[in-house]
Every structure is written in structure tokens, then in C-alpha cells.
Amino acid sequence: MAGLTSGLGREATGAVWRAAPHPVLVVDADGVIEQLNEPARLILPGAAPGVPLAAVAPAWLVEEAGSGPVRGPIGDRVFEARPVRDDDHDGLVWWLTDRTDHERVAEALRAERERTAFLVDASNELLASLNLDRCMEVVARLATRYLADAALVILPLAGRRHPVAYCGPDGRVVREHLAVDPHELPGLAEALQGFPPMPSRWIDPAAAPGWVARQGLGELGSMVVTALPGHGVSAGALVLLRRSGQAGFSEGEEVAARLFSARAGAAMSAARLYAEQASITETLMRELLPPRTRHLDGVELAARYRPSGLSERVGGDFYDLHPAPEEGQESLIVLGDVCGKGLEAAVLTGTIRNTLQALLPMADDHHRVLELLNGALLSGDRSLFVTLVLASARRVGTRVSLRLTGAGHPPPLIVRADGRVEAARTGGTLIGMLETITSTTDTVLLDPGETCVLYTDGITEARGGPLGDEMFGERRLREELAQCAGMPPEALAERVQMLASQWAGDGDHDDMAVIAITAARPARTAGQEGQIP
């Protein structure tokens, strides 16, 4: 537009800017207003020909005159001023454009982008952990960082106290368990109840109890209580606090706070659900884990167990130990192998162990115990079955008498003192498939230091070796046991499992379980100290 006034003539140019819908000022080289249109008079009261521009215009327009487009406020509006050189009078024609709406849209867009980035960051941090305490800390820290000067996350009552996470202006999170009355803070009790859904509640800061409005914050200007919605129940409540010098919550910030609360509540609810499920699983798992072995009257025991999966703790193989109720009576040792792997097999394992516990008064009759267990399993899912071996042990002088009964299970192996390995003469049908079962009981005497080895087929059927497809096998197991004569039961059980595991390597394998039952050696007397047995 440079040279516009000279090209059209002064009168023609004046007609153009006087009719313009935007404010226009003609200023001479000395900064004095020569002419202006009506829109300019409206935004600059007092502006008239002959009046210095500096007397009526804002400083940003006067100081930057001639330097190019400038922008600044006039009253409650924002204008952009563009200078055009007036060649005839060596002055400037200022064209002003109202940019207020554009600025507001740009500011709203910037704020929306910041809120979106905040919600994305919040979602990423909240989803990074399923630990409820960690989630509380993240919620309090994020709320303080983006929404308020301080924040509290309050959970529903746990026992007699409310878990609380507080984050102050320094960003440090403090977790507490407070015995407080939620009704002390208006809206908190309703937010913790969770139903019906409660909108955010604005609170007079003067009504906040001391455990909310903490020292170091100074005078509070605004406070809001927001529910943290969970899955059907309240996950807790979020209290946001701002100092008196800070601006109140804008409409956009309220929306961001509600969206953040929804995400925080969902994350905390998921963390709580995970914690509850983990606790239940741990409790149930504790009942399914094999028991600790211990020495009985004249009998030494050792057991090793390895589930098929690296991440599993229980599976289809199991063992149980039932000590004799009185000295001189038989103790019952059970080793079993349930069809299948993983959790389903572990559930059946628990059922079998509980049933056998109830049948202990009949343990003198192995066949009767197996018949009753078979009937109990047939009343359920016929697709599940189990193989078992029952071993009743009793000390007879310095020896141990074993009654061994198999039910579709590999026969126990006896490791004699001279290295001979014998198979017990047991056999029978597996449990849980047929209406009628058969079983054979063998009685074995163990001299001091001799061992009876009970094992599941996960040992002998472990596939590996040089080509990766050969089973470990009973023959190889016998050869290894022949070298274990006289070993303590802990060392023998450990060696059997180690050999089978090494044979399988990193390949798939079934559950593995092995029990070593050893007749205890007599205790040494003082005169025998130092002698080599």
C-alpha cells in the first residue's frame, strides 16, 4: 500500500480510509494526528486532528511507530496496527485491526493443547503401575503440578482410617492413614460414597479442617472436592487447593479436572482390584503349595517340585505329608499327578488333597481310601483324573517299614545300601475314570541309610538329550540312583530333579516332583565321634 495516497490523490485516499470499517489514523512526521475516521474516534477518545498521537494512543503504538506491524491492547480489546507510508506528507497512515477474537481463539487452542498434553501424560503415568499406593502418589503429584498449588487424594475407609496422599507446592508426596471424619469437609463424604455420582463441590477455604488446609500453603483462595469414580464403587476423592493470589478455576480447567479425575479413578480402581485379586490368589495359592517336609519318627524326608511353567508356582503334580497321630503308628506320604497343567490342574489338586485329608482315619486301608477318592472324582468332571502312590511309613526298631500302593503311577524305586535299585511291586488303575478300581500294595523294609524314591512321570518323560527328543527314561533314572546309595535324602532328591531338568534344558516339560524317604541312621555315641561310617 506504499504510495497509495500519491497514486489516488489525497481526496480519493481520504474517502477510502474514512469509509473503512477498521480504525484509521493519519499521523504526520511529528507524530500529530492529521485525520482519522469514526471507528478510530470510538477506540481512542480524545483523538482529533492536531492532537499528538502520544496524548491519546497507548505506548505500544507510539513507541513502535514506523517499525512495522505491532500488536497490543486498547481498553479490553487487542488490536494489530499496520503503518503505511504517506509519501505526500512524509507521515504514516495507521490501519488498526481488531484481533481480540482471534487472540481468544488462539489462547483457547493453546490451553486446550496443554490440557490434552496433560491428560495424555497423566494417562501414561497412571497406567504405568498397578500398585494402589503408587497410583495415589501419581494422582496427587500430577494434580499439584497441573491443576492446583496442593492436592489430597483420600481413599474410602480402610479399617478405622482413611489412606491419604498429600502433595504440596514442593512436589513432595506424603502418604498417611488418618482417623478423620469426612463430614468435616463439605462434599467429601458424598464423594467417597460414590453413588449417586456427585459433581465437583466448591468449598469455602475457611471451612477446611487443619488436615486439609496445611501449614505452608498460606491463605487459600479456592478449594474444590471432586469424586474419583471407580468401577461401580468410589475409588476415592480428590481435593484441589489454590492460594489466594492464584486465579480461580476457569471453565476449561474444571473440565480438565473432571477428565483427570475420571482417568485417575479408573486407574486407582484397577489397582485396587488387582491388589484384591492378588491377595485372594496368594491366599488360595498358599493352600495349594506343597507342604514343608520334616523328619518323622525314624524317617527322613526330602522333596523337590518344579512346575511346568517358569511363572507358575503350582501345577498338576503334588505331594502331601500326614504325620502319625501317635508314636509307633504310620505316617502317610502321598505323591500324585493330575492330568493337565496350570491352574485347572492345581484346582483339582486342591480337591484331591482336601479329600485325602478327610479320609485319613481310613489310611490303614489304602485300597479303601483310593475307592472313596475315585467315587468323589467320578461325581465331578469325568475328564479329569489322577495317578497316585500312597506310602505309609512306620519305624520298626532301626528299620523303616513302608506300605506302598500305586494307582496308575510309576512304581517307587528302592535304593539299597550296596547300590542296588529295586522297583516296588505296586500297580493299579488310575483314579477318576472307571467305576471300579484295582490296586496292589507292597511292603518294603528299609535299613538305615536306604531310600525309597517316589517320582512323577515328569522326571522320566522329560525330553531332551543330544537330539532334543529323547526321554530321560526309567533306565537312566535307575543308573543315576545306583550312584546315590547312602546319600542324604535332600541331596538325592535334588540330584534327581537337577538331572531331569538339565536333560529337558529350555524345552517344554511336564511338572516334576520327587520325594526321597530314607530310614534314619542311628545317632552316633560319644565313642564313635571321628569314625568314618
Short mmCIF file of C-alpha atoms in Angstrom, two decimals:
data_model
loop_
_atom_site.label_atom_id
_atom_site.label_comp_id
_atom_site.label_asym_id
_atom_site.label_seq_id
_atom_site.Cartn_x
_atom_site.Cartn_y
_atom_site.Cartn_z
CA MET A 1 0.00 0.00 0.00
CA ALA A 2 3.07 2.23 -0.06
CA GLY A 3 2.44 5.30 -2.21
CA LEU A 4 -1.32 4.77 -2.07
CA THR A 5 -2.02 8.41 -1.19
CA SER A 6 0.09 9.75 -4.07
CA GLY A 7 -1.45 7.37 -6.62
CA LEU A 8 -5.10 8.06 -5.89
CA GLY A 9 -4.83 11.67 -4.80
CA ARG A 10 -5.35 12.86 -1.27
CA GLU A 11 -9.10 13.32 -1.56
CA ALA A 12 -9.68 9.90 -3.13
CA THR A 13 -7.48 8.25 -0.49
CA GLY A 14 -9.28 10.01 2.32
CA ALA A 15 -12.58 8.72 1.03
CA VAL A 16 -11.21 5.18 1.16
CA TRP A 17 -9.99 5.14 4.77
CA ARG A 18 -12.88 7.26 6.07
CA ALA A 19 -15.28 4.58 4.81
CA ALA A 20 -13.14 1.69 6.14
CA PRO A 21 -14.75 -0.46 8.87
CA HIS A 22 -11.44 -0.51 10.76
CA PRO A 23 -9.88 2.37 12.73
CA VAL A 24 -7.53 4.52 10.58
CA LEU A 25 -5.24 7.34 11.71
CA VAL A 26 -3.20 9.71 9.52
CA VAL A 27 -0.18 10.94 11.50
CA ASP A 28 2.40 13.45 10.22
CA ALA A 29 6.14 13.23 10.62
CA ASP A 30 5.98 14.98 14.01
CA GLY A 31 3.56 12.43 15.43
CA VAL A 32 0.50 14.69 15.27
CA ILE A 33 -2.82 13.34 14.11
CA GLU A 34 -3.91 14.93 10.83
CA GLN A 35 -7.04 12.93 10.13
CA LEU A 36 -8.95 9.88 11.49
CA ASN A 37 -12.17 8.03 10.77
CA GLU A 38 -15.11 7.36 13.05
CA PRO A 39 -14.01 3.85 14.24
CA ALA A 40 -10.70 5.43 15.37
CA ARG A 41 -12.58 8.10 17.37
CA LEU A 42 -14.54 5.34 19.14
CA ILE A 43 -11.50 3.40 20.36
CA LEU A 44 -9.33 6.45 21.10
CA PRO A 45 -11.45 9.02 23.00
CA GLY A 46 -9.94 12.47 22.64
CA ALA A 47 -8.28 11.75 19.31
CA ALA A 48 -8.77 14.59 16.82
CA PRO A 49 -6.83 16.41 14.11
CA GLY A 50 -3.99 18.41 15.66
CA VAL A 51 -3.74 16.22 18.77
CA PRO A 52 -0.40 14.42 19.31
CA LEU A 53 -0.72 10.69 18.92
CA ALA A 54 1.16 10.15 22.19
CA ALA A 55 -1.59 12.00 24.08
CA VAL A 56 -4.37 9.55 23.14
CA ALA A 57 -2.75 6.33 21.92
CA PRO A 58 -1.22 3.51 24.05
CA ALA A 59 2.53 3.45 24.43
CA TRP A 60 3.00 0.34 22.33
CA LEU A 61 1.58 2.16 19.30
CA VAL A 62 3.54 5.39 19.83
CA GLU A 63 6.91 3.84 20.66
CA GLU A 64 6.85 1.36 17.80
CA ALA A 65 5.59 3.85 15.22
CA GLY A 66 7.09 3.18 11.81
CA SER A 67 8.79 -0.10 12.79
CA GLY A 68 6.25 -2.34 11.12
CA PRO A 69 3.11 -4.18 12.27
CA VAL A 70 2.67 -4.03 16.04
CA ARG A 71 0.10 -5.50 18.38
CA GLY A 72 -1.23 -4.52 21.80
CA PRO A 73 -4.29 -3.81 23.94
CA ILE A 74 -6.60 -0.83 23.69
CA GLY A 75 -9.09 -1.00 26.52
CA ASP A 76 -10.33 -4.58 26.77
CA ARG A 77 -9.60 -5.34 23.11
CA VAL A 78 -6.44 -6.37 21.25
CA PHE A 79 -5.50 -4.55 18.03
CA GLU A 80 -2.89 -5.02 15.37
CA ALA A 81 -1.60 -1.77 13.80
CA ARG A 82 -0.04 -1.70 10.34
CA PRO A 83 1.69 1.53 9.18
CA VAL A 84 1.52 2.70 5.54
CA ARG A 85 3.88 5.48 4.38
CA ASP A 86 2.20 8.70 3.18
CA ASP A 87 4.64 9.94 0.50
CA ASP A 88 2.90 13.29 0.02
CA HIS A 89 3.25 14.41 3.64
CA ASP A 90 6.11 12.22 4.91
CA GLY A 91 3.82 10.70 7.51
CA LEU A 92 2.08 7.43 8.30
CA VAL A 93 -1.39 6.05 7.82
CA TRP A 94 -2.15 3.60 10.66
CA TRP A 95 -4.63 0.84 9.85
CA LEU A 96 -5.84 -0.92 13.02
CA THR A 97 -7.46 -4.38 13.01
CA ASP A 98 -9.33 -5.84 15.97
CA ARG A 99 -7.62 -9.15 16.79
CA THR A 100 -9.41 -9.83 20.06
CA ASP A 101 -11.48 -12.78 18.86
CA HIS A 102 -8.51 -14.25 17.03
CA GLU A 103 -6.39 -13.95 20.19
CA ARG A 104 -9.08 -15.58 22.27
CA VAL A 105 -9.38 -18.48 19.85
CA ALA A 106 -5.60 -18.89 19.78
CA GLU A 107 -5.43 -18.79 23.59
CA ALA A 108 -8.24 -21.31 23.86
CA LEU A 109 -6.47 -23.57 21.39
CA ARG A 110 -3.21 -23.26 23.30
CA ALA A 111 -4.95 -24.02 26.59
CA GLU A 112 -6.73 -26.99 25.02
CA ARG A 113 -3.46 -28.36 23.69
CA GLU A 114 -1.90 -28.01 27.14
CA ARG A 115 -4.85 -29.79 28.75
CA THR A 116 -4.70 -32.55 26.15
CA ALA A 117 -0.97 -32.99 26.72
CA PHE A 118 -1.59 -33.05 30.48
CA LEU A 119 -4.28 -35.73 30.16
CA VAL A 120 -2.04 -37.82 27.87
CA ASP A 121 0.86 -37.58 30.32
CA ALA A 122 -1.48 -38.37 33.20
CA SER A 123 -2.86 -41.43 31.45
CA ASN A 124 0.63 -42.72 30.67
CA GLU A 125 1.84 -42.27 34.25
CA LEU A 126 -1.32 -43.69 35.81
CA LEU A 127 -1.25 -46.78 33.61
CA ALA A 128 2.41 -47.44 34.39
CA SER A 129 1.64 -49.12 37.71
CA LEU A 130 -0.97 -51.39 39.27
CA ASN A 131 0.17 -50.52 42.77
CA LEU A 132 -2.53 -48.56 44.62
CA ASP A 133 -0.08 -46.58 46.78
CA ARG A 134 1.90 -45.66 43.69
CA CYS A 135 -1.30 -44.56 41.90
CA MET A 136 -2.26 -42.33 44.85
CA GLU A 137 1.14 -40.64 44.75
CA VAL A 138 0.96 -40.10 40.98
CA VAL A 139 -2.55 -38.61 41.19
CA ALA A 140 -1.57 -36.19 43.97
CA ARG A 141 1.65 -35.14 42.22
CA LEU A 142 0.03 -34.61 38.80
CA ALA A 143 -2.87 -32.65 40.29
CA THR A 144 -0.41 -30.36 42.09
CA ARG A 145 1.75 -29.94 39.02
CA TYR A 146 -1.03 -29.03 36.57
CA LEU A 147 -4.19 -28.09 38.45
CA ALA A 148 -3.52 -26.62 41.88
CA ASP A 149 -0.97 -25.49 44.46
CA ALA A 150 -1.67 -28.54 46.62
CA ALA A 151 -3.79 -31.68 46.37
CA LEU A 152 -5.02 -34.51 48.56
CA VAL A 153 -6.11 -37.97 47.43
CA ILE A 154 -8.39 -39.58 50.01
CA LEU A 155 -9.47 -43.23 49.85
CA PRO A 156 -12.56 -44.77 51.44
CA LEU A 157 -12.24 -46.09 54.97
CA ALA A 158 -9.71 -48.92 55.40
CA GLY A 159 -10.25 -50.33 58.87
CA ARG A 160 -10.63 -47.27 61.07
CA ARG A 161 -8.57 -44.84 58.99
CA HIS A 162 -8.60 -43.20 55.59
CA PRO A 163 -5.48 -43.62 53.42
CA VAL A 164 -4.41 -40.13 52.29
CA ALA A 165 -1.75 -38.88 49.88
CA TYR A 166 -0.85 -35.17 50.17
CA CYS A 167 1.30 -33.22 47.73
CA GLY A 168 2.28 -29.63 48.48
CA PRO A 169 3.84 -26.90 46.32
CA ASP A 170 7.27 -28.53 46.67
CA GLY A 171 6.04 -31.62 44.79
CA ARG A 172 6.83 -33.99 47.66
CA VAL A 173 4.14 -36.59 48.36
CA VAL A 174 3.34 -37.69 51.91
CA ARG A 175 1.19 -40.79 52.49
CA GLU A 176 -0.75 -41.07 55.74
CA HIS A 177 -3.54 -43.04 57.39
CA LEU A 178 -5.79 -40.51 59.13
CA ALA A 179 -8.64 -41.12 61.56
CA VAL A 180 -10.80 -38.23 60.30
CA ASP A 181 -14.49 -37.58 59.85
CA PRO A 182 -15.26 -36.98 56.13
CA HIS A 183 -18.23 -34.85 57.14
CA GLU A 184 -15.78 -32.22 58.43
CA LEU A 185 -15.16 -31.23 54.80
CA PRO A 186 -18.37 -30.47 52.89
CA GLY A 187 -18.84 -32.77 49.92
CA LEU A 188 -16.14 -35.25 50.92
CA ALA A 189 -18.47 -37.86 52.43
CA GLU A 190 -20.63 -37.80 49.28
CA ALA A 191 -17.58 -38.06 47.01
CA LEU A 192 -16.29 -41.09 48.96
CA GLN A 193 -19.70 -42.73 48.79
CA GLY A 194 -19.60 -42.65 45.00
CA PHE A 195 -23.31 -43.14 44.38
CA PRO A 196 -25.22 -41.27 43.19
CA PRO A 197 -22.49 -39.53 41.13
CA MET A 198 -21.62 -36.20 42.72
CA PRO A 199 -20.49 -33.10 40.77
CA SER A 200 -17.42 -31.17 41.90
CA ARG A 201 -18.13 -29.27 45.11
CA TRP A 202 -16.69 -25.78 45.63
CA ILE A 203 -15.78 -25.18 49.27
CA ASP A 204 -15.17 -22.05 51.28
CA PRO A 205 -11.48 -22.39 52.23
CA ALA A 206 -12.32 -21.10 55.72
CA ALA A 207 -14.39 -24.29 56.26
CA ALA A 208 -11.44 -26.61 55.59
CA PRO A 209 -10.14 -28.56 58.61
CA GLY A 210 -6.48 -28.43 59.53
CA TRP A 211 -5.61 -31.80 57.98
CA VAL A 212 -6.69 -30.35 54.60
CA ALA A 213 -5.50 -26.73 54.73
CA ARG A 214 -1.98 -27.45 55.91
CA GLN A 215 0.72 -25.11 57.12
CA GLY A 216 2.98 -23.67 54.45
CA LEU A 217 0.21 -23.06 51.93
CA GLY A 218 -0.65 -19.60 53.20
CA GLU A 219 -4.07 -18.12 52.69
CA LEU A 220 -6.28 -20.22 50.43
CA GLY A 221 -8.31 -18.63 47.68
CA SER A 222 -10.25 -21.58 46.25
CA MET A 223 -10.89 -25.23 47.05
CA VAL A 224 -12.80 -27.97 45.24
CA VAL A 225 -13.71 -31.56 46.14
CA THR A 226 -14.04 -33.96 43.20
CA ALA A 227 -15.03 -37.62 43.28
CA LEU A 228 -12.70 -40.21 41.76
CA PRO A 229 -15.17 -42.59 40.07
CA GLY A 230 -14.27 -46.27 40.07
CA HIS A 231 -15.80 -49.42 38.63
CA GLY A 232 -19.16 -49.44 40.39
CA VAL A 233 -17.75 -48.06 43.65
CA SER A 234 -15.91 -44.89 44.51
CA ALA A 235 -12.15 -45.03 44.12
CA GLY A 236 -11.76 -42.04 46.42
CA ALA A 237 -11.85 -38.25 46.34
CA LEU A 238 -9.53 -35.52 45.09
CA VAL A 239 -9.23 -32.18 46.91
CA LEU A 240 -7.61 -29.31 44.96
CA LEU A 241 -6.37 -26.17 46.75
CA ARG A 242 -5.20 -22.85 45.30
CA ARG A 243 -3.66 -19.93 47.14
CA SER A 244 -5.47 -16.63 47.34
CA GLY A 245 -3.03 -14.98 44.92
CA GLN A 246 -3.84 -17.51 42.21
CA ALA A 247 -6.73 -17.15 39.75
CA GLY A 248 -9.77 -19.30 40.34
CA PHE A 249 -10.50 -22.36 38.25
CA SER A 250 -11.60 -21.48 34.73
CA GLU A 251 -14.27 -23.41 32.89
CA GLY A 252 -11.62 -25.20 30.85
CA GLU A 253 -9.67 -26.11 33.97
CA GLU A 254 -12.80 -27.50 35.56
CA VAL A 255 -13.33 -29.70 32.51
CA ALA A 256 -9.69 -30.84 32.64
CA ALA A 257 -10.06 -31.60 36.37
CA ARG A 258 -13.15 -33.74 35.72
CA LEU A 259 -11.46 -35.65 32.89
CA PHE A 260 -8.34 -36.14 35.01
CA SER A 261 -10.46 -37.36 37.93
CA ALA A 262 -12.17 -39.92 35.68
CA ARG A 263 -8.83 -41.28 34.49
CA ALA A 264 -7.35 -41.25 37.99
CA GLY A 265 -10.39 -43.03 39.43
CA ALA A 266 -10.25 -45.72 36.75
CA ALA A 267 -6.52 -46.30 37.33
CA MET A 268 -6.90 -46.44 41.12
CA SER A 269 -9.90 -48.74 40.85
CA ALA A 270 -7.93 -51.09 38.58
CA ALA A 271 -5.00 -51.02 41.03
CA ARG A 272 -7.29 -51.81 43.95
CA LEU A 273 -8.97 -54.65 42.04
CA TYR A 274 -5.55 -56.05 41.11
CA ALA A 275 -4.42 -55.87 44.75
CA GLU A 276 -7.57 -57.66 45.93
CA GLN A 277 -7.20 -60.37 43.30
CA ALA A 278 -3.52 -60.77 44.10
CA SER A 279 -4.35 -61.14 47.79
CA ILE A 280 -7.04 -63.72 47.07
CA THR A 281 -4.73 -65.59 44.71
CA GLU A 282 -1.94 -65.57 47.28
CA THR A 283 -4.28 -66.92 49.95
CA LEU A 284 -5.57 -69.69 47.70
CA MET A 285 -2.10 -70.42 46.36
CA ARG A 286 -0.81 -70.85 49.89
CA GLU A 287 -3.29 -73.70 50.34
CA LEU A 288 -2.21 -75.32 47.07
CA LEU A 289 1.54 -75.14 47.61
CA PRO A 290 3.24 -78.36 48.65
CA PRO A 291 3.89 -78.63 52.40
CA ARG A 292 7.29 -78.35 54.01
CA THR A 293 8.89 -81.72 54.57
CA ARG A 294 10.15 -82.66 58.01
CA HIS A 295 11.63 -85.70 59.72
CA LEU A 296 9.23 -88.20 61.22
CA ASP A 297 9.87 -90.86 63.84
CA GLY A 298 12.90 -92.68 62.41
CA VAL A 299 12.19 -91.40 58.90
CA GLU A 300 13.99 -88.64 56.99
CA LEU A 301 12.12 -86.93 54.15
CA ALA A 302 13.07 -84.59 51.31
CA ALA A 303 11.03 -83.38 48.35
CA ARG A 304 11.56 -81.30 45.24
CA TYR A 305 8.91 -79.81 43.00
CA ARG A 306 9.13 -77.91 39.70
CA PRO A 307 6.01 -76.74 37.82
CA SER A 308 5.93 -76.95 34.04
CA GLY A 309 5.77 -73.16 33.57
CA LEU A 310 8.52 -70.79 34.64
CA SER A 311 5.97 -68.31 36.03
CA GLU A 312 3.82 -70.90 37.78
CA ARG A 313 4.05 -71.94 41.42
CA VAL A 314 1.61 -74.86 41.40
CA GLY A 315 0.54 -77.38 38.82
CA GLY A 316 -0.70 -80.93 38.38
CA ASP A 317 1.97 -82.73 40.42
CA PHE A 318 1.61 -82.63 44.18
CA TYR A 319 2.72 -84.32 47.36
CA ASP A 320 1.39 -84.31 50.88
CA LEU A 321 2.60 -85.39 54.28
CA HIS A 322 0.37 -86.56 57.14
CA PRO A 323 2.39 -87.39 60.28
CA ALA A 324 1.29 -90.25 62.52
CA PRO A 325 -1.17 -89.15 65.20
CA GLU A 326 0.77 -91.12 67.83
CA GLU A 327 4.26 -92.56 68.14
CA GLY A 328 4.53 -96.05 66.72
CA GLN A 329 1.73 -95.53 64.21
CA GLU A 330 2.06 -94.99 60.46
CA SER A 331 2.65 -91.66 58.74
CA LEU A 332 1.10 -91.20 55.30
CA ILE A 333 3.03 -89.75 52.37
CA VAL A 334 1.11 -89.09 49.13
CA LEU A 335 2.52 -88.31 45.68
CA GLY A 336 0.14 -87.65 42.78
CA ASP A 337 -0.02 -86.47 39.21
CA VAL A 338 -3.21 -84.81 37.96
CA CYS A 339 -3.90 -84.76 34.24
CA GLY A 340 -3.30 -81.35 32.72
CA LYS A 341 -1.20 -78.36 33.69
CA GLY A 342 -1.57 -74.93 35.20
CA LEU A 343 -4.46 -73.55 37.20
CA GLU A 344 -7.10 -76.12 36.22
CA ALA A 345 -4.85 -78.95 37.34
CA ALA A 346 -3.97 -77.04 40.52
CA VAL A 347 -7.67 -76.69 41.40
CA LEU A 348 -8.18 -80.46 41.07
CA THR A 349 -5.02 -80.95 43.11
CA GLY A 350 -6.57 -78.93 45.94
CA THR A 351 -9.75 -81.00 45.77
CA ILE A 352 -7.79 -84.26 45.97
CA ARG A 353 -5.64 -83.09 48.86
CA ASN A 354 -8.69 -81.97 50.84
CA THR A 355 -10.46 -85.27 50.15
CA LEU A 356 -7.44 -87.29 51.25
CA GLN A 357 -7.26 -85.19 54.42
CA ALA A 358 -10.85 -86.19 55.21
CA LEU A 359 -10.03 -89.86 54.53
CA LEU A 360 -7.05 -90.02 56.91
CA PRO A 361 -8.94 -92.09 59.53
CA MET A 362 -9.07 -94.88 56.90
CA ALA A 363 -5.39 -94.65 55.96
CA ASP A 364 -4.74 -98.19 57.26
CA ASP A 365 -6.65 -99.47 54.21
CA HIS A 366 -5.05 -97.96 51.11
CA HIS A 367 -7.49 -99.62 48.72
CA ARG A 368 -10.49 -98.24 50.58
CA VAL A 369 -9.02 -94.75 50.53
CA LEU A 370 -8.48 -94.98 46.77
CA GLU A 371 -12.04 -96.29 46.23
CA LEU A 372 -13.58 -93.39 48.12
CA LEU A 373 -11.36 -90.86 46.32
CA ASN A 374 -12.33 -92.43 42.99
CA GLY A 375 -16.01 -92.04 43.84
CA ALA A 376 -15.54 -88.42 44.81
CA LEU A 377 -13.83 -87.61 41.49
CA LEU A 378 -16.42 -89.52 39.43
CA SER A 379 -19.15 -87.31 40.87
CA GLY A 380 -17.49 -84.35 39.20
CA ASP A 381 -15.88 -83.84 35.80
CA ARG A 382 -15.06 -87.29 34.33
CA SER A 383 -12.48 -85.77 32.00
CA LEU A 384 -10.12 -85.21 34.94
CA PHE A 385 -8.17 -87.99 36.59
CA VAL A 386 -5.12 -88.55 38.77
CA THR A 387 -2.42 -91.15 39.33
CA LEU A 388 -1.28 -91.72 42.89
CA VAL A 389 1.13 -93.58 45.09
CA LEU A 390 0.44 -93.93 48.83
CA ALA A 391 3.30 -94.64 51.21
CA SER A 392 2.61 -95.47 54.87
CA ALA A 393 5.85 -95.33 56.89
CA ARG A 394 6.48 -96.72 60.36
CA ARG A 395 9.68 -97.25 62.33
CA VAL A 396 10.41 -100.85 63.30
CA GLY A 397 13.49 -100.89 65.51
CA THR A 398 16.27 -99.36 63.43
CA ARG A 399 14.45 -100.06 60.17
CA VAL A 400 11.51 -98.43 58.44
CA SER A 401 8.54 -100.39 57.16
CA LEU A 402 6.82 -98.95 54.09
CA ARG A 403 3.44 -99.95 52.70
CA LEU A 404 3.37 -98.78 49.08
CA THR A 405 0.23 -98.71 46.91
CA GLY A 406 0.13 -97.42 43.36
CA ALA A 407 -2.84 -96.23 41.33
CA GLY A 408 -1.74 -95.86 37.72
CA HIS A 409 1.52 -94.30 38.91
CA PRO A 410 5.16 -95.25 38.20
CA PRO A 411 6.29 -97.72 40.90
CA PRO A 412 8.60 -96.33 43.60
CA LEU A 413 12.32 -97.21 43.35
CA ILE A 414 14.26 -98.55 46.34
CA VAL A 415 17.94 -97.55 46.61
CA ARG A 416 19.72 -100.14 48.75
CA ALA A 417 22.89 -99.54 50.73
CA ASP A 418 25.00 -101.56 48.28
CA GLY A 419 23.79 -99.55 45.24
CA ARG A 420 21.12 -101.95 44.05
CA VAL A 421 17.95 -100.28 42.74
CA GLU A 422 14.70 -102.22 43.05
CA ALA A 423 11.20 -101.35 41.84
CA ALA A 424 8.36 -101.79 44.34
CA ARG A 425 5.73 -104.32 43.23
CA THR A 426 2.79 -101.94 43.11
CA GLY A 427 0.24 -101.23 40.46
CA GLY A 428 -3.39 -100.37 39.88
CA THR A 429 -5.83 -98.33 37.84
CA LEU A 430 -5.77 -94.56 37.78
CA ILE A 431 -8.31 -92.64 39.85
CA GLY A 432 -11.29 -90.74 38.45
CA MET A 433 -12.01 -92.63 35.21
CA LEU A 434 -13.51 -96.07 35.99
CA GLU A 435 -16.29 -97.08 38.35
CA THR A 436 -14.20 -99.97 39.74
CA ILE A 437 -10.51 -99.73 40.55
CA THR A 438 -7.75 -102.20 41.34
CA SER A 439 -4.64 -101.67 43.43
CA THR A 440 -1.67 -103.67 44.70
CA THR A 441 0.13 -102.95 47.96
CA ASP A 442 3.77 -103.89 48.52
CA THR A 443 5.55 -103.84 51.88
CA VAL A 444 9.19 -102.80 51.83
CA LEU A 445 11.75 -102.68 54.67
CA LEU A 446 14.44 -100.02 54.59
CA ASP A 447 17.67 -100.47 56.50
CA PRO A 448 19.32 -97.34 57.94
CA GLY A 449 20.52 -95.11 55.07
CA GLU A 450 18.40 -96.84 52.42
CA THR A 451 15.93 -94.72 50.45
CA CYS A 452 12.59 -95.14 48.70
CA VAL A 453 12.16 -92.69 45.81
CA LEU A 454 8.68 -91.60 44.72
CA TYR A 455 8.55 -89.61 41.47
CA THR A 456 6.12 -88.43 38.82
CA ASP A 457 6.38 -89.13 35.10
CA GLY A 458 7.61 -85.58 34.56
CA ILE A 459 11.03 -86.98 35.60
CA THR A 460 11.19 -89.99 33.29
CA GLU A 461 9.32 -88.38 30.39
CA ALA A 462 11.48 -85.24 30.27
CA ARG A 463 12.51 -84.90 26.62
CA GLY A 464 15.93 -83.62 25.68
CA GLY A 465 19.38 -85.07 25.36
CA PRO A 466 21.76 -84.63 22.45
CA LEU A 467 18.99 -84.59 19.81
CA GLY A 468 16.38 -82.92 21.97
CA ASP A 469 13.68 -85.59 21.53
CA GLU A 470 14.85 -88.48 23.73
CA MET A 471 13.10 -89.18 27.04
CA PHE A 472 15.14 -89.31 30.23
CA GLY A 473 13.58 -92.72 30.92
CA GLU A 474 13.41 -95.11 33.87
CA ARG A 475 16.62 -96.92 32.88
CA ARG A 476 18.67 -93.74 33.03
CA LEU A 477 17.00 -92.85 36.33
CA ARG A 478 17.94 -96.24 37.81
CA GLU A 479 21.55 -95.86 36.67
CA GLU A 480 21.80 -92.46 38.33
CA LEU A 481 20.16 -93.68 41.54
CA ALA A 482 22.64 -96.55 41.74
CA GLN A 483 25.34 -93.93 42.25
CA CYS A 484 23.34 -92.23 45.01
CA ALA A 485 23.50 -95.04 47.58
CA GLY A 486 23.97 -93.65 51.07
CA MET A 487 23.17 -90.06 50.05
CA PRO A 488 21.10 -87.95 52.43
CA PRO A 489 17.53 -87.59 51.12
CA GLU A 490 17.94 -83.85 50.44
CA ALA A 491 20.93 -84.46 48.18
CA LEU A 492 19.29 -87.40 46.43
CA ALA A 493 16.02 -85.56 45.67
CA GLU A 494 17.95 -82.52 44.50
CA ARG A 495 20.12 -84.62 42.19
CA VAL A 496 17.16 -86.41 40.58
CA GLN A 497 15.35 -83.17 39.79
CA MET A 498 18.55 -81.48 38.62
CA LEU A 499 19.35 -84.33 36.20
CA ALA A 500 15.84 -84.34 34.72
CA SER A 501 15.81 -80.53 34.41
CA GLN A 502 19.22 -80.49 32.73
CA TRP A 503 18.06 -83.21 30.36
CA ALA A 504 14.99 -81.17 29.33
CA GLY A 505 17.01 -77.95 29.09
CA ASP A 506 14.95 -74.99 27.90
CA GLY A 507 12.38 -77.21 26.17
CA ASP A 508 8.83 -77.83 27.31
CA HIS A 509 8.40 -80.31 30.12
CA ASP A 510 5.72 -81.61 32.44
CA ASP A 511 5.51 -80.86 36.14
CA MET A 512 8.26 -82.64 38.10
CA ALA A 513 8.00 -83.96 41.64
CA VAL A 514 10.24 -86.32 43.61
CA ILE A 515 10.20 -87.49 47.24
CA ALA A 516 13.04 -89.32 49.00
CA ILE A 517 12.07 -91.41 52.05
CA THR A 518 15.16 -92.54 53.98
CA ALA A 519 15.50 -94.72 57.05
CA ALA A 520 17.37 -92.62 59.57
CA ARG A 521 20.83 -93.70 60.63
CA PRO A 522 21.31 -94.25 64.36
CA ALA A 523 22.72 -91.26 66.21
CA ARG A 524 26.47 -91.54 66.96
CA THR A 525 27.61 -92.09 70.51
CA ALA A 526 30.48 -90.22 72.11
CA GLY A 527 32.85 -93.13 71.47
CA GLN A 528 32.03 -93.10 67.77
CA GLU A 529 32.94 -89.45 67.17
CA GLY A 530 35.55 -89.12 64.45
CA GLN A 531 34.87 -92.56 62.96
CA ILE A 532 34.04 -92.72 59.27
CA PRO A 533 30.83 -94.75 58.65
#
